[in-house]
Coordinates of C-alpha atoms in Angstrom, one line a residue:
M1 CA 101.9 93.4 58.6
T2 CA 106.0 92.8 58.0
D3 CA 107.8 90.2 59.5
E4 CA 109.7 92.7 61.4
T5 CA 106.5 94.7 62.7
S6 CA 105.2 91.0 64.1
A7 CA 108.3 90.0 65.7
R8 CA 108.2 93.7 67.7
I9 CA 104.5 92.7 68.7
A10 CA 104.7 89.2 69.6
P11 CA 102.4 88.0 72.7
P12 CA 104.4 88.4 76.0
L13 CA 106.0 85.5 77.8
T14 CA 103.4 84.0 80.0
D15 CA 104.8 80.7 80.7
L16 CA 107.6 80.7 83.4
P17 CA 107.7 77.3 85.0
I18 CA 109.8 76.6 88.4
A19 CA 110.3 73.2 89.2
V20 CA 109.2 72.3 92.7
S21 CA 109.3 69.2 94.6
E22 CA 105.9 67.2 94.6
R23 CA 106.4 65.1 97.8
G24 CA 108.5 65.2 101.0
F25 CA 109.8 68.0 103.3
Y26 CA 110.3 70.1 100.3
S27 CA 106.9 69.7 98.8
G28 CA 106.0 72.4 96.8
F29 CA 109.4 74.3 97.0
S30 CA 112.4 74.7 94.5
K31 CA 115.0 72.6 96.0
H32 CA 117.4 74.4 93.7
V33 CA 116.9 77.5 96.0
T34 CA 115.6 76.5 99.0
I35 CA 118.5 74.4 100.0
P36 CA 121.5 76.5 98.6
S37 CA 119.9 79.4 100.4
K38 CA 119.9 77.5 103.9
I39 CA 123.4 76.0 103.6
I40 CA 124.7 79.7 102.7
I41 CA 123.2 81.3 105.9
S42 CA 123.8 78.1 108.0
L43 CA 127.5 78.5 107.0
L44 CA 127.6 82.3 108.1
I45 CA 125.7 81.1 111.3
V46 CA 128.3 78.3 112.1
W47 CA 131.4 80.6 111.3
A48 CA 130.4 83.7 113.0
I49 CA 129.8 81.5 116.3
A50 CA 132.7 78.8 116.0
F51 CA 135.1 81.4 114.6
P52 CA 134.2 84.8 115.9
V53 CA 137.4 86.7 115.6
N54 CA 138.1 85.4 112.2
A55 CA 134.6 86.2 111.1
G56 CA 135.3 89.9 112.8
E57 CA 138.4 90.3 110.9
V58 CA 137.3 88.8 107.3
L59 CA 134.1 90.9 107.8
G60 CA 136.2 94.1 108.6
I61 CA 138.4 93.7 105.6
A62 CA 135.5 92.7 103.1
N63 CA 133.7 95.7 104.1
T64 CA 136.4 98.1 103.7
T65 CA 137.2 96.5 100.0
I66 CA 133.8 96.8 98.9
I67 CA 132.7 100.1 99.8
R68 CA 135.6 101.3 98.5
L69 CA 135.7 99.7 95.4
F70 CA 131.8 100.0 94.7
S71 CA 131.3 103.4 95.9
G72 CA 130.5 105.0 92.6
W73 CA 128.3 102.1 91.4
Y74 CA 125.8 102.4 94.2
V75 CA 125.7 106.3 93.7
W76 CA 125.1 106.5 90.2
L77 CA 122.7 102.8 90.2
V78 CA 120.8 104.8 93.0
G79 CA 120.5 107.9 90.8
G80 CA 119.6 106.2 87.6
F81 CA 116.5 104.4 89.7
L82 CA 115.5 107.6 90.7
V83 CA 115.3 109.4 87.2
L84 CA 113.9 105.9 85.6
S85 CA 111.2 106.6 88.4
I86 CA 110.2 109.8 87.4
I87 CA 110.3 109.2 83.5
L88 CA 107.8 106.0 84.1
A89 CA 105.7 108.0 86.1
A90 CA 105.4 111.1 84.1
L91 CA 104.7 109.6 80.6
P92 CA 101.4 109.0 79.8
A93 CA 102.0 105.8 77.9
S94 CA 103.9 104.1 81.1
G95 CA 101.8 105.7 83.6
K96 CA 98.4 104.6 82.6
L97 CA 99.7 101.0 82.4
R98 CA 98.1 98.7 85.1
L99 CA 99.9 96.0 87.3
G100 CA 97.0 93.7 86.5
R101 CA 94.2 93.1 83.6
A102 CA 91.4 95.6 82.9
G103 CA 89.1 94.4 85.7
D104 CA 91.6 94.3 88.5
V105 CA 91.1 96.4 91.6
P106 CA 93.5 96.9 94.4
E107 CA 93.3 94.3 97.1
F108 CA 94.0 96.5 100.0
S109 CA 92.7 100.3 100.9
R110 CA 95.2 102.6 100.3
F111 CA 95.5 103.5 104.1
S112 CA 96.4 99.5 104.6
W113 CA 98.6 99.5 101.2
F114 CA 100.5 102.6 103.1
A115 CA 100.8 101.0 106.5
M116 CA 102.2 97.8 105.1
M117 CA 104.6 99.5 103.1
F118 CA 105.6 101.7 105.6
G119 CA 106.0 99.2 108.1
A120 CA 107.7 96.6 106.4
G121 CA 110.4 99.2 104.6
L122 CA 110.7 101.8 107.2
G123 CA 109.3 101.6 110.6
I124 CA 112.3 100.3 112.7
G125 CA 114.6 102.5 110.9
M126 CA 112.6 105.5 111.5
L127 CA 112.3 105.0 115.4
T128 CA 116.2 104.7 115.7
Y129 CA 117.5 107.3 113.2
S130 CA 114.5 110.0 113.4
T131 CA 116.8 111.6 116.0
G132 CA 119.9 109.8 115.5
E133 CA 120.3 110.8 112.3
P134 CA 120.1 114.7 112.4
L135 CA 121.9 114.8 115.6
S136 CA 124.9 112.7 113.9
H137 CA 124.7 115.1 110.8
L138 CA 124.7 117.9 113.3
Q139 CA 127.9 117.0 114.4
N140 CA 129.6 116.0 111.1
N141 CA 128.7 116.1 107.5
P142 CA 130.7 117.3 104.4
V143 CA 129.3 121.1 104.9
I144 CA 131.1 121.0 108.5
I145 CA 134.2 119.1 107.2
A146 CA 134.5 121.9 104.9
G147 CA 134.6 124.3 107.3
E148 CA 131.3 126.4 106.1
A149 CA 129.6 125.2 109.4
T150 CA 130.1 124.5 113.0
A151 CA 129.3 121.5 114.6
L152 CA 126.3 121.6 117.0
T153 CA 125.3 125.1 116.1
E154 CA 122.5 126.5 114.4
N155 CA 124.2 126.8 111.3
A156 CA 124.8 123.3 111.0
V157 CA 121.0 122.7 110.8
R158 CA 120.4 122.9 107.4
S159 CA 123.1 120.8 105.8
A160 CA 122.1 118.3 108.6
Y161 CA 118.7 118.0 107.1
V162 CA 119.8 117.8 103.5
Y163 CA 121.6 114.8 103.9
S164 CA 119.1 113.3 106.2
F165 CA 116.2 114.0 103.7
L166 CA 118.8 112.6 101.1
H167 CA 119.1 109.0 102.8
W168 CA 115.3 108.6 103.4
G169 CA 114.0 110.2 100.4
F170 CA 112.9 109.5 97.1
S171 CA 116.2 107.7 95.8
A172 CA 115.7 105.3 98.5
W173 CA 112.1 104.7 97.8
A174 CA 112.8 104.7 94.1
I175 CA 114.8 101.4 94.7
Y176 CA 111.9 99.7 96.1
A177 CA 109.8 100.9 93.7
L178 CA 111.7 99.6 90.5
V179 CA 112.3 96.2 92.3
G180 CA 108.8 96.0 93.0
L181 CA 107.5 97.5 89.6
A182 CA 109.6 94.8 87.6
I183 CA 108.3 91.7 89.7
G184 CA 104.2 92.9 89.9
Y185 CA 104.1 94.2 86.3
V186 CA 104.8 90.7 84.9
A187 CA 103.2 88.5 87.7
Y188 CA 99.7 90.4 87.3
R189 CA 99.8 91.5 83.7
R190 CA 101.5 88.3 82.3
G191 CA 100.8 85.6 85.0
L192 CA 104.2 84.9 85.9
P193 CA 105.2 83.7 89.4
L194 CA 105.7 86.5 92.2
T195 CA 109.1 86.1 92.5
I196 CA 112.6 87.8 91.6
R197 CA 113.3 85.9 88.6
S198 CA 110.2 86.5 87.0
G199 CA 111.1 90.2 86.8
L200 CA 114.0 89.5 84.4
A201 CA 111.6 87.3 82.0
P202 CA 111.6 90.3 79.5
L203 CA 115.5 90.0 79.0
L204 CA 116.2 86.1 79.7
G205 CA 112.8 84.5 79.0
H206 CA 112.7 80.9 79.6
R207 CA 116.3 80.6 80.7
L208 CA 115.1 81.7 84.0
S209 CA 113.5 78.6 84.5
G210 CA 117.1 76.7 84.7
M211 CA 120.1 77.5 86.9
S212 CA 120.6 81.2 86.2
G213 CA 117.2 81.8 87.7
H214 CA 117.9 79.6 90.7
A215 CA 121.2 81.8 90.9
V216 CA 118.8 85.1 90.9
D217 CA 116.6 83.7 93.5
I218 CA 119.5 82.6 95.7
V219 CA 120.9 86.1 95.8
A220 CA 117.6 87.5 96.6
V221 CA 117.1 85.0 99.5
V222 CA 120.4 85.9 101.0
A223 CA 120.4 89.5 100.6
T224 CA 117.1 89.2 102.1
I225 CA 118.0 87.7 105.5
L226 CA 121.0 90.1 105.6
G227 CA 119.3 93.1 104.9
I228 CA 116.4 92.1 107.7
S229 CA 119.1 91.3 110.0
V230 CA 120.4 95.2 110.1
T231 CA 116.8 96.1 110.7
L232 CA 116.4 93.3 113.4
G233 CA 119.5 94.4 114.9
L234 CA 118.8 98.1 115.3
G235 CA 115.4 97.0 116.7
V236 CA 116.7 94.6 119.3
E237 CA 119.2 97.1 120.4
Q238 CA 116.3 99.6 120.8
F239 CA 114.0 97.3 122.3
V240 CA 116.5 96.5 125.2
Q241 CA 117.0 99.9 125.7
G242 CA 113.7 100.8 125.9
L243 CA 112.9 97.8 128.6
N244 CA 115.9 99.4 130.6
R245 CA 114.3 102.8 130.6
I246 CA 111.0 101.3 131.9
G247 CA 112.7 99.7 134.7
M248 CA 113.0 96.1 133.6
G249 CA 116.7 96.2 135.1
D250 CA 120.5 97.1 134.6
W251 CA 121.2 93.6 133.5
L252 CA 119.7 94.3 130.0
L253 CA 123.0 96.5 129.2
A254 CA 126.4 95.6 129.0
K255 CA 129.2 97.9 130.1
D256 CA 129.5 99.9 127.0
N257 CA 125.7 100.5 127.3
S258 CA 124.9 98.0 124.8
A259 CA 122.8 95.2 124.9
S260 CA 124.1 92.6 127.0
I261 CA 124.0 88.8 125.7
P262 CA 121.0 87.6 128.1
A263 CA 119.0 90.7 126.8
I264 CA 119.8 89.9 123.0
V265 CA 118.7 86.6 123.8
L266 CA 115.5 87.5 125.3
A267 CA 114.5 90.1 122.9
L268 CA 115.1 87.7 119.9
M269 CA 113.2 84.9 121.7
I270 CA 110.2 87.7 121.8
I271 CA 110.8 89.2 118.4
V272 CA 111.0 86.1 116.2
G273 CA 108.4 84.1 118.1
A274 CA 105.8 86.5 117.4
S275 CA 106.9 87.3 113.9
T276 CA 107.0 83.5 112.9
L277 CA 103.2 83.3 114.7
S278 CA 102.3 86.0 112.6
A279 CA 103.7 84.9 109.4
L280 CA 102.0 81.8 110.0
S281 CA 98.8 83.6 109.8
G282 CA 99.4 85.4 106.3
V283 CA 99.5 88.9 104.6
G284 CA 95.7 89.2 104.8
K285 CA 95.5 88.4 108.6
G286 CA 98.6 89.0 110.8
I287 CA 100.6 91.3 108.8
K288 CA 97.6 93.6 107.9
W289 CA 96.6 94.0 111.3
L290 CA 100.0 94.7 112.8
S291 CA 100.7 97.4 110.1
N292 CA 97.5 98.8 110.8
L293 CA 98.2 98.8 114.4
N294 CA 101.6 100.4 114.2
L295 CA 100.7 103.1 111.9
V296 CA 98.0 104.4 114.7
L297 CA 100.6 103.9 117.6
S298 CA 103.0 105.9 115.5
F299 CA 100.3 108.6 115.0
I300 CA 99.8 108.7 118.6
L301 CA 103.4 109.2 119.3
F302 CA 103.7 111.8 116.3
A303 CA 100.9 113.9 118.1
A304 CA 102.7 113.7 121.3
F305 CA 105.6 115.4 119.7
L306 CA 103.4 117.9 117.7
I307 CA 101.7 118.8 121.2
A308 CA 105.0 118.9 123.3
G309 CA 107.9 119.3 120.9
S310 CA 109.0 122.1 118.9
A311 CA 106.2 122.4 116.2
L312 CA 107.1 125.6 115.0
F313 CA 111.0 125.0 114.8
S314 CA 110.3 121.5 112.9
L315 CA 107.7 123.1 110.5
E316 CA 110.6 125.3 109.8
I317 CA 113.0 122.8 109.1
F318 CA 110.6 120.7 107.3
A319 CA 109.7 123.6 104.8
R320 CA 113.5 124.8 104.5
G321 CA 114.8 121.4 104.5
L322 CA 112.4 119.9 101.6
L323 CA 113.5 123.1 99.3
D324 CA 117.0 122.4 100.0
Y325 CA 116.8 118.8 99.5
V326 CA 115.0 119.5 96.6
T327 CA 117.5 122.0 95.0
A328 CA 120.6 119.8 95.9
L329 CA 119.1 116.2 95.0
P330 CA 120.3 116.4 91.1
A331 CA 123.8 117.0 92.4
L332 CA 123.9 114.7 95.5
S333 CA 122.3 111.9 93.3
F334 CA 125.5 111.2 91.0
I335 CA 128.2 113.2 92.9
T336 CA 131.2 110.7 94.0
N337 CA 133.8 111.9 96.3
A338 CA 137.2 110.7 95.9
P339 CA 140.2 110.8 98.4
D340 CA 142.3 113.7 97.0
G341 CA 145.3 113.6 99.9
T342 CA 143.8 116.6 101.6
T343 CA 142.2 116.6 105.0
I344 CA 138.8 118.1 103.8
G345 CA 138.8 116.0 100.5
D346 CA 139.7 112.7 102.3
G347 CA 137.3 113.5 105.1
I348 CA 134.2 114.4 102.6
A349 CA 135.1 111.1 100.6
Q350 CA 135.1 109.0 103.9
W351 CA 132.1 110.7 105.1
Q352 CA 130.1 109.6 101.9
L353 CA 131.4 106.1 102.1
D354 CA 130.6 105.8 105.8
W355 CA 126.7 107.2 105.3
T356 CA 125.5 107.5 101.9
V357 CA 127.1 104.5 100.5
F358 CA 126.0 102.3 103.2
Y359 CA 122.6 103.9 103.1
W360 CA 122.4 102.7 99.4
A361 CA 124.0 99.1 100.1
W362 CA 121.5 98.8 102.8
W363 CA 118.2 100.0 100.9
I364 CA 119.3 97.3 97.9
A365 CA 120.0 94.4 100.4
F366 CA 116.3 95.2 101.8
A367 CA 114.9 95.5 97.9
P368 CA 114.2 91.8 97.4
F369 CA 112.1 91.6 100.4
V370 CA 110.4 95.1 100.5
G371 CA 110.2 95.1 96.6
M372 CA 108.4 91.7 96.3
F373 CA 106.3 92.6 99.6
I374 CA 105.1 95.8 98.0
A375 CA 104.3 93.9 94.6
R376 CA 102.5 91.5 96.5
V377 CA 100.1 94.1 98.0
S378 CA 99.8 96.5 94.8
K379 CA 97.9 94.4 92.2
G380 CA 95.4 96.5 90.5
R381 CA 97.1 99.8 90.5
T382 CA 98.4 101.8 87.7
V383 CA 102.0 102.5 87.2
R384 CA 101.5 106.0 88.0
E385 CA 99.9 105.7 91.2
Y386 CA 101.9 103.0 92.0
I387 CA 105.4 104.9 91.7
L388 CA 103.6 108.1 93.1
G389 CA 102.4 105.8 96.3
V390 CA 105.8 104.0 96.7
V391 CA 108.2 106.8 96.2
I392 CA 106.6 110.0 97.1
A393 CA 104.2 109.3 100.1
P394 CA 106.5 107.1 102.0
A395 CA 109.6 109.7 101.6
L396 CA 107.4 112.9 102.7
M397 CA 106.3 110.7 105.8
C398 CA 109.7 110.3 106.4
F399 CA 110.6 114.1 105.9
V400 CA 107.9 115.1 108.6
W401 CA 109.0 112.4 110.8
L402 CA 112.6 113.5 110.9
S403 CA 111.3 117.0 111.0
L404 CA 109.3 116.8 114.0
V405 CA 110.9 114.2 116.3
G406 CA 114.4 114.9 115.0
G407 CA 114.0 118.6 115.2
T408 CA 112.7 118.3 118.7
A409 CA 115.6 116.6 119.5
V410 CA 117.8 119.4 117.5
E411 CA 116.4 122.1 119.2
L412 CA 116.6 120.7 122.8
V413 CA 120.6 120.3 122.1
L414 CA 121.0 123.7 120.7
S415 CA 119.1 125.4 123.6
G416 CA 120.6 123.1 126.2
A417 CA 117.8 121.5 127.7
G418 CA 118.9 118.2 126.9
E419 CA 121.9 118.8 129.2
G420 CA 124.1 116.8 127.1
N421 CA 122.0 113.5 127.6
I422 CA 120.9 113.3 124.2
V423 CA 123.8 113.5 122.3
G424 CA 125.9 111.7 124.9
T425 CA 124.0 108.5 124.6
V426 CA 124.2 105.7 122.3
L427 CA 122.0 106.2 119.0
S428 CA 119.5 103.2 120.2
D429 CA 119.0 105.3 123.1
Q430 CA 118.7 108.8 121.8
L431 CA 114.8 108.5 121.0
Y432 CA 113.9 107.7 124.5
A433 CA 116.7 110.7 126.3
T434 CA 114.6 112.8 124.0
I435 CA 111.5 112.1 125.6
A436 CA 112.6 112.2 129.0
A437 CA 114.2 115.8 128.4
L438 CA 110.9 116.8 126.7
M439 CA 108.4 115.6 129.4
D440 CA 107.8 115.2 132.9
S441 CA 108.8 111.8 134.5
G442 CA 105.3 110.4 134.5
L443 CA 104.5 111.0 130.6
A444 CA 108.1 110.2 129.9
Y445 CA 107.6 106.6 131.1
A446 CA 104.2 106.4 129.4
F447 CA 105.7 107.2 126.2
S448 CA 108.8 105.1 126.5
V449 CA 106.5 102.2 127.1
L450 CA 104.3 103.1 123.9
V451 CA 107.8 103.3 121.9
V452 CA 108.5 99.9 123.3
L453 CA 105.2 98.5 121.9
L454 CA 105.7 100.3 118.5
L455 CA 108.9 99.0 118.1
L456 CA 107.7 95.8 118.7
T457 CA 104.9 96.1 116.1
Y458 CA 107.5 97.4 113.5
V459 CA 110.0 94.5 114.3
I460 CA 107.5 91.8 114.0
T461 CA 105.7 93.4 110.7
S462 CA 109.2 93.8 109.1
A463 CA 110.4 90.2 110.2
D464 CA 107.3 88.2 109.4
S465 CA 106.9 89.9 106.1
A466 CA 110.4 89.2 105.2
I467 CA 109.9 85.3 106.1
L468 CA 106.8 85.1 104.1
V469 CA 108.9 86.8 101.2
V470 CA 111.6 84.3 101.4
N471 CA 109.4 81.6 101.5
T472 CA 107.4 82.8 98.6
I473 CA 110.7 82.9 96.6
N474 CA 111.8 79.5 97.9
A475 CA 108.3 78.1 96.5
G476 CA 108.6 79.4 93.1
G477 CA 106.0 82.6 93.7
N478 CA 103.2 80.4 95.3
D479 CA 102.2 82.4 98.2
S480 CA 99.1 80.3 99.0
D481 CA 100.7 77.4 100.9
H482 CA 102.8 79.2 103.9
G483 CA 105.2 76.1 104.2
R484 CA 104.7 76.0 108.2
R485 CA 108.0 74.4 108.8
H486 CA 109.9 76.4 106.4
I487 CA 108.4 79.8 108.0
M488 CA 109.7 78.3 111.4
F489 CA 113.3 77.5 109.8
W490 CA 113.7 81.1 108.5
G491 CA 112.5 82.8 111.9
V492 CA 115.3 80.6 113.7
A493 CA 117.6 81.5 111.2
I494 CA 117.2 85.2 111.1
A495 CA 117.1 85.2 115.1
L496 CA 120.7 83.2 115.1
V497 CA 122.1 85.6 112.1
V498 CA 121.3 88.3 114.1
G499 CA 122.4 86.7 117.6
S500 CA 125.6 85.5 116.2
L501 CA 126.8 88.7 114.3
L502 CA 125.8 91.0 117.3
L503 CA 128.0 88.8 119.2
V504 CA 131.1 88.8 116.8
G505 CA 131.0 92.6 116.1
G506 CA 127.8 94.4 117.1
L507 CA 125.7 96.4 114.5
D508 CA 128.8 97.0 112.9
A509 CA 129.2 93.1 112.0
I510 CA 125.6 92.8 110.8
R511 CA 126.0 95.9 108.6
T512 CA 129.1 94.6 106.9
A513 CA 127.6 91.3 106.5
M514 CA 124.6 93.1 104.7
I515 CA 126.8 95.2 102.5
I516 CA 128.3 91.7 101.2
G517 CA 125.4 90.5 100.5
A518 CA 123.7 93.3 98.7
L519 CA 126.4 93.5 96.1
P520 CA 125.5 90.8 94.0
F521 CA 121.7 92.0 94.2
S522 CA 122.8 95.4 93.3
F523 CA 123.6 93.9 89.9
V524 CA 120.4 91.9 89.8
S525 CA 118.6 95.1 90.6
A526 CA 119.9 97.2 87.9
L527 CA 118.9 94.4 85.4
L528 CA 115.5 94.4 86.8
A529 CA 115.4 98.3 85.8
V530 CA 116.6 97.4 82.5
A531 CA 113.8 94.6 82.1
V532 CA 110.6 96.6 83.3
V533 CA 111.5 99.2 80.7
K534 CA 111.6 96.5 78.1
A535 CA 108.4 95.0 79.1
I536 CA 106.7 98.3 79.4
W537 CA 107.8 99.5 75.9
R538 CA 107.0 96.7 74.1
D539 CA 103.5 96.7 75.9
T540 CA 103.0 100.4 74.3
I541 CA 103.7 98.7 71.0
R542 CA 101.2 96.0 71.5
L543 CA 98.7 98.4 72.5
R544 CA 99.2 100.6 69.3
H545 CA 98.7 97.8 67.1
G546 CA 95.6 96.7 69.0
I547 CA 97.0 93.6 70.6
E548 CA 96.2 92.5 74.0
C549 CA 98.9 92.6 76.7
T550 CA 97.5 91.5 79.4
V551 CA 96.8 87.5 79.5
P552 CA 95.2 85.5 81.8
P553 CA 97.6 83.1 83.9
E554 CA 96.3 79.9 82.4
A555 CA 97.2 81.1 78.8
K556 CA 100.3 79.8 76.9
A557 CA 102.1 82.1 74.4
D558 CA 105.3 82.2 72.2
P559 CA 108.4 82.8 74.4
A560 CA 108.6 86.6 73.3
S561 CA 109.0 89.1 76.0

């Protein structure tokens, strides 16, 4: 065997020490990651509370600048993630590799695995946007802007669902899949810590034990906090609307029909308090139990729409929408629309910035949290099973949900049965308005209560999962010691971030802060994709030469990646 061949098939890196404190308040945690992360989030909270006007203005300018300058980057990055996911799952050499050693088996059943993925990565958004997304695109989308369809008519339905499926489909879940794969692959096959920096080990090696690794984890923590804040902001608004729908009082809403300050405080106390308690119990107890519960409640709500809703119309939407989406996906994955000085051209370009680019930034900001969480619950699965499970299954579930729940709302609007109450209300109230238009008052009340409970379980699952992931990153990948005091800190911090930004500028302020936080992690995620490709490629070389490429965690090897 030549020296060149030996270098190509050197053993993988199995030792990535991350210094943590041995005593004191930060015992078991990396001060280089935890303290800077806490300072950044604390400064954001103080700035938003102490200087709300300045914070609102700066966030607005930053949002406009980032979206405009990096729109093409986001579109091409997400398109590349989807292509790479397809390749890794399809190739026999990569698809059969396992996230773990030969004897490792999945820790969770496929039902619990799917439930936790769906709850942590999507549940709240689906409750808010299952009606809101199709209805928004029914009123305005690039096809309508180009004059090829008329808003709020039947000929706008197909285009509305192409874009709804785009934003909740395969591309979005491919982001989660690759981030989680990069982390889980080296954690379970090479014994590296379950944290973001480990995913870059095939590229940067032992340098990740120092400041470069600390910087990666800090970026991931900040992006996670801001990403979960958008989801919780949506959850708070819809939770408050639900409490108002079931008769908890008009004091819950402000004059503009958004959540009032007392309602925001109450909702955050309930949500974050319950989330913190659940996080203290760990993944195998509270989070698993809540994930299974919210999936069951989701099926009950789904069954209600299947029986009382527009099932045939929704089935047609699903079948036709899926075909249209798959056909249009190659072009939509990489097309970027630039202003051209015309009304149509400028309108389409702005629409893409407001919708598609915002969505890709949101999913990327959520990727360190959901990617790490998915990696945490995916040990023992093959690369092919992992990618198909993470990319295909949840996306199809989104399509079914958007078709049935959203399709029912669309038909109510088109037929006039909604009497203008569905389109005329705020986004966070549209699901409740659809239920009210669909059912008699008694059933509508009962299912509004169910939605409130379902929303609460989804919010708690997302928040407590995010808290545990942040704590794991801060602890250098160690998730065995929950760090109770730090869990409570991050629970309070998330509540203050959501509350302060809602007061500064509502959901728009939270979205803007998230987009800012997502930009640095978008570059990290691109490197993670390159790193996992390199890791898989080198392992296929090792296997061809009969060299073991899954090493027990306690083993030490040369720092070749």
